[in-house]
Tab-separated table of C-alpha atoms and ligand atoms in Angstrom:
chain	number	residue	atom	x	y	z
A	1	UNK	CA	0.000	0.000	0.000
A	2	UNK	CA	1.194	3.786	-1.176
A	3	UNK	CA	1.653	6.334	1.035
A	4	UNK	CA	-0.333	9.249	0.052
A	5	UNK	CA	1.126	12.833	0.306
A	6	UNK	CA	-1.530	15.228	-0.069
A	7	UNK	CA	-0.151	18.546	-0.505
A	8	UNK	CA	3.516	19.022	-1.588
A	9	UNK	CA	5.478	21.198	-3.183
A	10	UNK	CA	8.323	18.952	-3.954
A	11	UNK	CA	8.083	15.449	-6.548
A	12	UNK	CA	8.128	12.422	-4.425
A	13	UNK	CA	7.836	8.758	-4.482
A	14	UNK	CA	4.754	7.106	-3.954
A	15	UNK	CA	1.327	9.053	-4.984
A	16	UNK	CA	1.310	12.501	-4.072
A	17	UNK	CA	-0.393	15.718	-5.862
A	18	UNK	CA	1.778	18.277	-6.005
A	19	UNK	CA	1.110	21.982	-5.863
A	20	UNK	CA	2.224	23.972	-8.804
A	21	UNK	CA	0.517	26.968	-7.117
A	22	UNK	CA	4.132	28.819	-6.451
A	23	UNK	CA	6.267	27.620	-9.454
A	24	UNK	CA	6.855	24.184	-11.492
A	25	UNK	CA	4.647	22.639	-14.220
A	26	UNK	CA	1.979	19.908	-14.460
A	27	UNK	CA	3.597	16.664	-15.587
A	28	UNK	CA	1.575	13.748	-17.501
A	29	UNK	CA	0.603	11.089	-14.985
A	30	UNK	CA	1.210	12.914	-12.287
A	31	UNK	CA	-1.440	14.701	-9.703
A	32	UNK	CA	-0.952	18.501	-10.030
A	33	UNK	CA	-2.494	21.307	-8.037
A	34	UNK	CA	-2.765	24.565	-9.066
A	35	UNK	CA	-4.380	27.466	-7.726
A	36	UNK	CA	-4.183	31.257	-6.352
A	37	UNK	CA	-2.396	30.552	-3.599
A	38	UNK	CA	-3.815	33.798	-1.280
A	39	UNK	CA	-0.259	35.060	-0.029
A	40	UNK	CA	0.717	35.513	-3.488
A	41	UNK	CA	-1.968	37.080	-5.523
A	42	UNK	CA	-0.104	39.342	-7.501
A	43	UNK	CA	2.562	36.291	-8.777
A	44	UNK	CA	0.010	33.726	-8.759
A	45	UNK	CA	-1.881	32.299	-12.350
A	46	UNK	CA	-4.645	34.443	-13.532
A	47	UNK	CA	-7.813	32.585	-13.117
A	48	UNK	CA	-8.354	32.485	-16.942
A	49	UNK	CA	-5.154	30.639	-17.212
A	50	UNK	CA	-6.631	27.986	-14.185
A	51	UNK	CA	-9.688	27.496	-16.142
A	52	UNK	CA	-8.277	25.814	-18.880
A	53	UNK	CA	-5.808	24.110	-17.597
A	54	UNK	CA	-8.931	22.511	-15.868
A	55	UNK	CA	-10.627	21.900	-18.801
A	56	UNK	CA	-7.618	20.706	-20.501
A	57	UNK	CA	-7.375	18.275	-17.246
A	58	UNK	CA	-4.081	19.169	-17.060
A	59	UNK	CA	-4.385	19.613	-13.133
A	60	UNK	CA	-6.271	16.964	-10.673
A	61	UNK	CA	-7.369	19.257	-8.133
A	62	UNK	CA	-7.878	23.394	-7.635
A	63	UNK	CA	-5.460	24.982	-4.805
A	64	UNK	CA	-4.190	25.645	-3.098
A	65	UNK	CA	-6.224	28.499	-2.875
A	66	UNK	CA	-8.226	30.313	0.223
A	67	UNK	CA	-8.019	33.079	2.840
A	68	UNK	CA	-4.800	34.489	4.694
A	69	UNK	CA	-5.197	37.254	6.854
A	70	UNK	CA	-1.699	37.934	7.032
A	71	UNK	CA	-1.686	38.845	3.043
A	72	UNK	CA	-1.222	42.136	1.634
A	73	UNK	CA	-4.279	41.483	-0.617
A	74	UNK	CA	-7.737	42.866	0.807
A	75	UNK	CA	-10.007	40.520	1.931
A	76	UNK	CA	-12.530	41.009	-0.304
A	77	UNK	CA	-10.391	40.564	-3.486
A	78	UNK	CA	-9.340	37.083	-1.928
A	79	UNK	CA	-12.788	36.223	-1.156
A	80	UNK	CA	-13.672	37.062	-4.934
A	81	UNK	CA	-11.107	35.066	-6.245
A	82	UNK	CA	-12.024	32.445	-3.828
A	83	UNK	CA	-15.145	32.101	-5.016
A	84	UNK	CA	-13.975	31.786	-8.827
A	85	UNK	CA	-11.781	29.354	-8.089
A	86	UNK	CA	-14.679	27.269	-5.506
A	87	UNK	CA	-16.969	27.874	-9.268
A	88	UNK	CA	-13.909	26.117	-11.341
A	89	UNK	CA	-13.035	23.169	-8.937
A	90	UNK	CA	-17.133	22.450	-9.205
A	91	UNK	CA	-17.209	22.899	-12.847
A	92	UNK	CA	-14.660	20.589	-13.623
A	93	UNK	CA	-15.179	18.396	-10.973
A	94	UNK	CA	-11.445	18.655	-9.244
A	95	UNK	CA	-11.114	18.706	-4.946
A	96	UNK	CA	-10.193	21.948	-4.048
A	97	UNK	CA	-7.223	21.898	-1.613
A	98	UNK	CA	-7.653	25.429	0.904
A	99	UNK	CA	-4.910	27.549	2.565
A	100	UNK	CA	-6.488	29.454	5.146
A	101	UNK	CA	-5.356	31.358	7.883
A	102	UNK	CA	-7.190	33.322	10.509
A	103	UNK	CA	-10.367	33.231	8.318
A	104	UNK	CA	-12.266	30.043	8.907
A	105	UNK	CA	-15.420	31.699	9.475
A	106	UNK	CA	-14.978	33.395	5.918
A	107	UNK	CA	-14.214	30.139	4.356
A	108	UNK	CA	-16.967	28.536	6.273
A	109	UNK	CA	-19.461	31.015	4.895
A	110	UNK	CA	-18.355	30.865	1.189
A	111	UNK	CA	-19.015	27.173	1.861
A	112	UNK	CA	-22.279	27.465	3.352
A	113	UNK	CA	-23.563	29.662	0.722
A	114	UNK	CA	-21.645	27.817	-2.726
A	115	UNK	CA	-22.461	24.512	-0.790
A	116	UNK	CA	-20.003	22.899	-2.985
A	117	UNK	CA	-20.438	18.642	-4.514
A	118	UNK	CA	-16.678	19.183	-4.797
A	119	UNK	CA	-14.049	17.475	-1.606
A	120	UNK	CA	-12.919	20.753	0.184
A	121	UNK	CA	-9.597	19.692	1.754
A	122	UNK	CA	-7.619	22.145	4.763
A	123	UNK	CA	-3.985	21.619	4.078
A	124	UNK	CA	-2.246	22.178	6.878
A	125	UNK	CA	-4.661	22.391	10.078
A	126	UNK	CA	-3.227	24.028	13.227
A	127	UNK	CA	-6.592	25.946	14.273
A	128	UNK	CA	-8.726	25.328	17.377
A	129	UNK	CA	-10.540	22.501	18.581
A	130	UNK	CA	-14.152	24.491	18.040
A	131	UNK	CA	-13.318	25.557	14.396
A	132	UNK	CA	-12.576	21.827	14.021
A	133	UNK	CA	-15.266	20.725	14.839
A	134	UNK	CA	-17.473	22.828	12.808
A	135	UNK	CA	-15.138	21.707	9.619
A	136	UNK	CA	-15.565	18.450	10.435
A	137	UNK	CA	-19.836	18.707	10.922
A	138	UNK	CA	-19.693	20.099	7.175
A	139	UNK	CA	-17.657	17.577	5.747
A	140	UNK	CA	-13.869	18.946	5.316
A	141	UNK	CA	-11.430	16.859	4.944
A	142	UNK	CA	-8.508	17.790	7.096
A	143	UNK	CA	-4.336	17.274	6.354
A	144	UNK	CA	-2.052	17.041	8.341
A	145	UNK	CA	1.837	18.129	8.396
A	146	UNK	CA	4.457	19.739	9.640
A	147	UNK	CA	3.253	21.333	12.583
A	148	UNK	CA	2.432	17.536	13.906
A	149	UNK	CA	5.896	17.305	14.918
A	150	UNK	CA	6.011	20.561	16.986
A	151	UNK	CA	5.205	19.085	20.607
A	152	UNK	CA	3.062	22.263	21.471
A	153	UNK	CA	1.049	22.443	18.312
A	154	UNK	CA	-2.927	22.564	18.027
A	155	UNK	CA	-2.938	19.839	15.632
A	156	UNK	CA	-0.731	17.352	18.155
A	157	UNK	CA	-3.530	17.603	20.855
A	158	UNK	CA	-6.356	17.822	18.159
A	159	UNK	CA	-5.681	14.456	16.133
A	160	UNK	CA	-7.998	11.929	17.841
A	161	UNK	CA	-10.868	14.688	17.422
A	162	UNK	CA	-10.709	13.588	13.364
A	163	UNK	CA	-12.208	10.814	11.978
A	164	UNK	CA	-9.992	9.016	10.061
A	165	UNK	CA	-12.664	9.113	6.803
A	166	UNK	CA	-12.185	13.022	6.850
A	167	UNK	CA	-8.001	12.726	7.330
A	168	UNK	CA	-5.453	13.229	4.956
A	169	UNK	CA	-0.778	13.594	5.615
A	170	UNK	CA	0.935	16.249	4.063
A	171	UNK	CA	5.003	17.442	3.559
A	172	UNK	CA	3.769	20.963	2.089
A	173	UNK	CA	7.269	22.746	1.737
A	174	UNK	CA	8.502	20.797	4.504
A	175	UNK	CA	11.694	18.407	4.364
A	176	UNK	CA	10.141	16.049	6.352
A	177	UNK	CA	8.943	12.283	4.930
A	178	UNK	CA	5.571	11.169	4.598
A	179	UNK	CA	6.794	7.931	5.831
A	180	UNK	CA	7.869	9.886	9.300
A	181	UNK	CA	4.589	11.767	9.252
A	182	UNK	CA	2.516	8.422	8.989
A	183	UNK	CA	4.534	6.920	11.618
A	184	UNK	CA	3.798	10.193	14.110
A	185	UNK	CA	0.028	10.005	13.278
A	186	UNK	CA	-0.303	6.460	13.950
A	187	UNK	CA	1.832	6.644	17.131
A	188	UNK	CA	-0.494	9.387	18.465
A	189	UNK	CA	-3.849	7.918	17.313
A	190	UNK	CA	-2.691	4.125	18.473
A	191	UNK	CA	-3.065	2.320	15.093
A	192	UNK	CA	-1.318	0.423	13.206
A	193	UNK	CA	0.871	1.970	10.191
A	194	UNK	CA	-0.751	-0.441	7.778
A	195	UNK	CA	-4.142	0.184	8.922
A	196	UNK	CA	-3.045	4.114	8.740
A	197	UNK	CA	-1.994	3.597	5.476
A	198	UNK	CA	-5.225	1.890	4.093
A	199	UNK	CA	-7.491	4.419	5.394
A	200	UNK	CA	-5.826	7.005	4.012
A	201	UNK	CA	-5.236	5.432	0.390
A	202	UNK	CA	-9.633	5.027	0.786
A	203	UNK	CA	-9.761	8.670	1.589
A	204	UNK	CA	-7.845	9.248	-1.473
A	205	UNK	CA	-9.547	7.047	-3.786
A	206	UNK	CA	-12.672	8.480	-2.958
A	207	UNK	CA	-11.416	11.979	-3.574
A	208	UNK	CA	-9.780	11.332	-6.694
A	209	UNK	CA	-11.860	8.677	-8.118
B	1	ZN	ZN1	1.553	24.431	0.451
């Protein structure tokens, strides 16, 4: 059984999708991501460009693409472009993989009014255990990285709140392994690796068909 990696910004072995969001191009049988990545706006793909490289199915999934408060973009434009992108991952029928940070109850809003067919996945979860569980109520899927291995992280004490239907391992831009992140997560949650790794290859088969 594969590992999975989720989110990354680096090629890998095993199945992964990786984000071309911030630089790189979508290669043929490989899982690609692309997106405007909220941070970077003004360097990011116009969404013209992201339309038809969805229609083209050049990329498997939208993102990753959201809300960041620390951004020097106004929160409006990002919510516009937000919704374009939420419009193009339905449309084509691609997950849409979210970066959000200090805006949940803006994403959760868009969601509530788009009330998308499409898997919404947060990359990267290190919020509190009340915004979890309203993600997890509507149906998120949640990954999981770096910030695992930081002993006083959110996400370290949060883990066994998450079903393990609606989780998902990430590397992001980390240098860590998949492997090593699998291993933490089924330390903490008390299963076995292999049972880990089967869940998670479900979760993914269901998302990606
Ligand atoms: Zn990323």
């Amino acid at each position: 059984m594969d590992y999975v990696n989720i989110h990354t910004h680096k090629q890998g072995e095993g199945i992964y999708v990786l984000d071309i969001s911030l630089g790189g191009n979508a290669a043929a049988g490989k899982l690609c991501s692309l997106g405007i990545h909220p941070m970077f706006v003004e360097q990011g793909v116009e969404i013209e460009c992201l339309e038809e490289k969805a229609a083209a199915r050049e990329i498997q999934a939208v993102g990753e693409s959201g809300f960041d408060r620390n951004s020097g973009t106004d929160m409006e434009v990002q919510q516009r472009l937000f919704e374009k992108q939420v419009e193009i991952s339905e449309k084509y029928t691609l997950p849409l993989i979210i970066h959000c940070v200090r805006a949940f109850p803006e994403l959760i809003a868009v969601y509530k009014e788009k009330r998308p067919r499409q898997p919404w996945i947060i990359h990267g979860y290190d919020n509190n255990s009340d915004i979890l569980a309203r993600l997890l109520r509507h149906g998120f899927y949640i990954s999981v990285g770096k910030k695992l291995v930081l002993p006083h992280s959110n996400i370290r004490q949060l883990l066994p709140l998450i079903p393990l239907e609606q989780l998902f391992i990430e590397t992001d831009d980390s240098d860590l392994r998949i492997d090593t992140l699998y291993e933490e997560v089924a330390k903490l949650r008390g299963v076995s690796l292999d049972m880990l790794k089967e869940r998670i290859y479900e979760n993914f088969k269901k998302v990606f068909g």
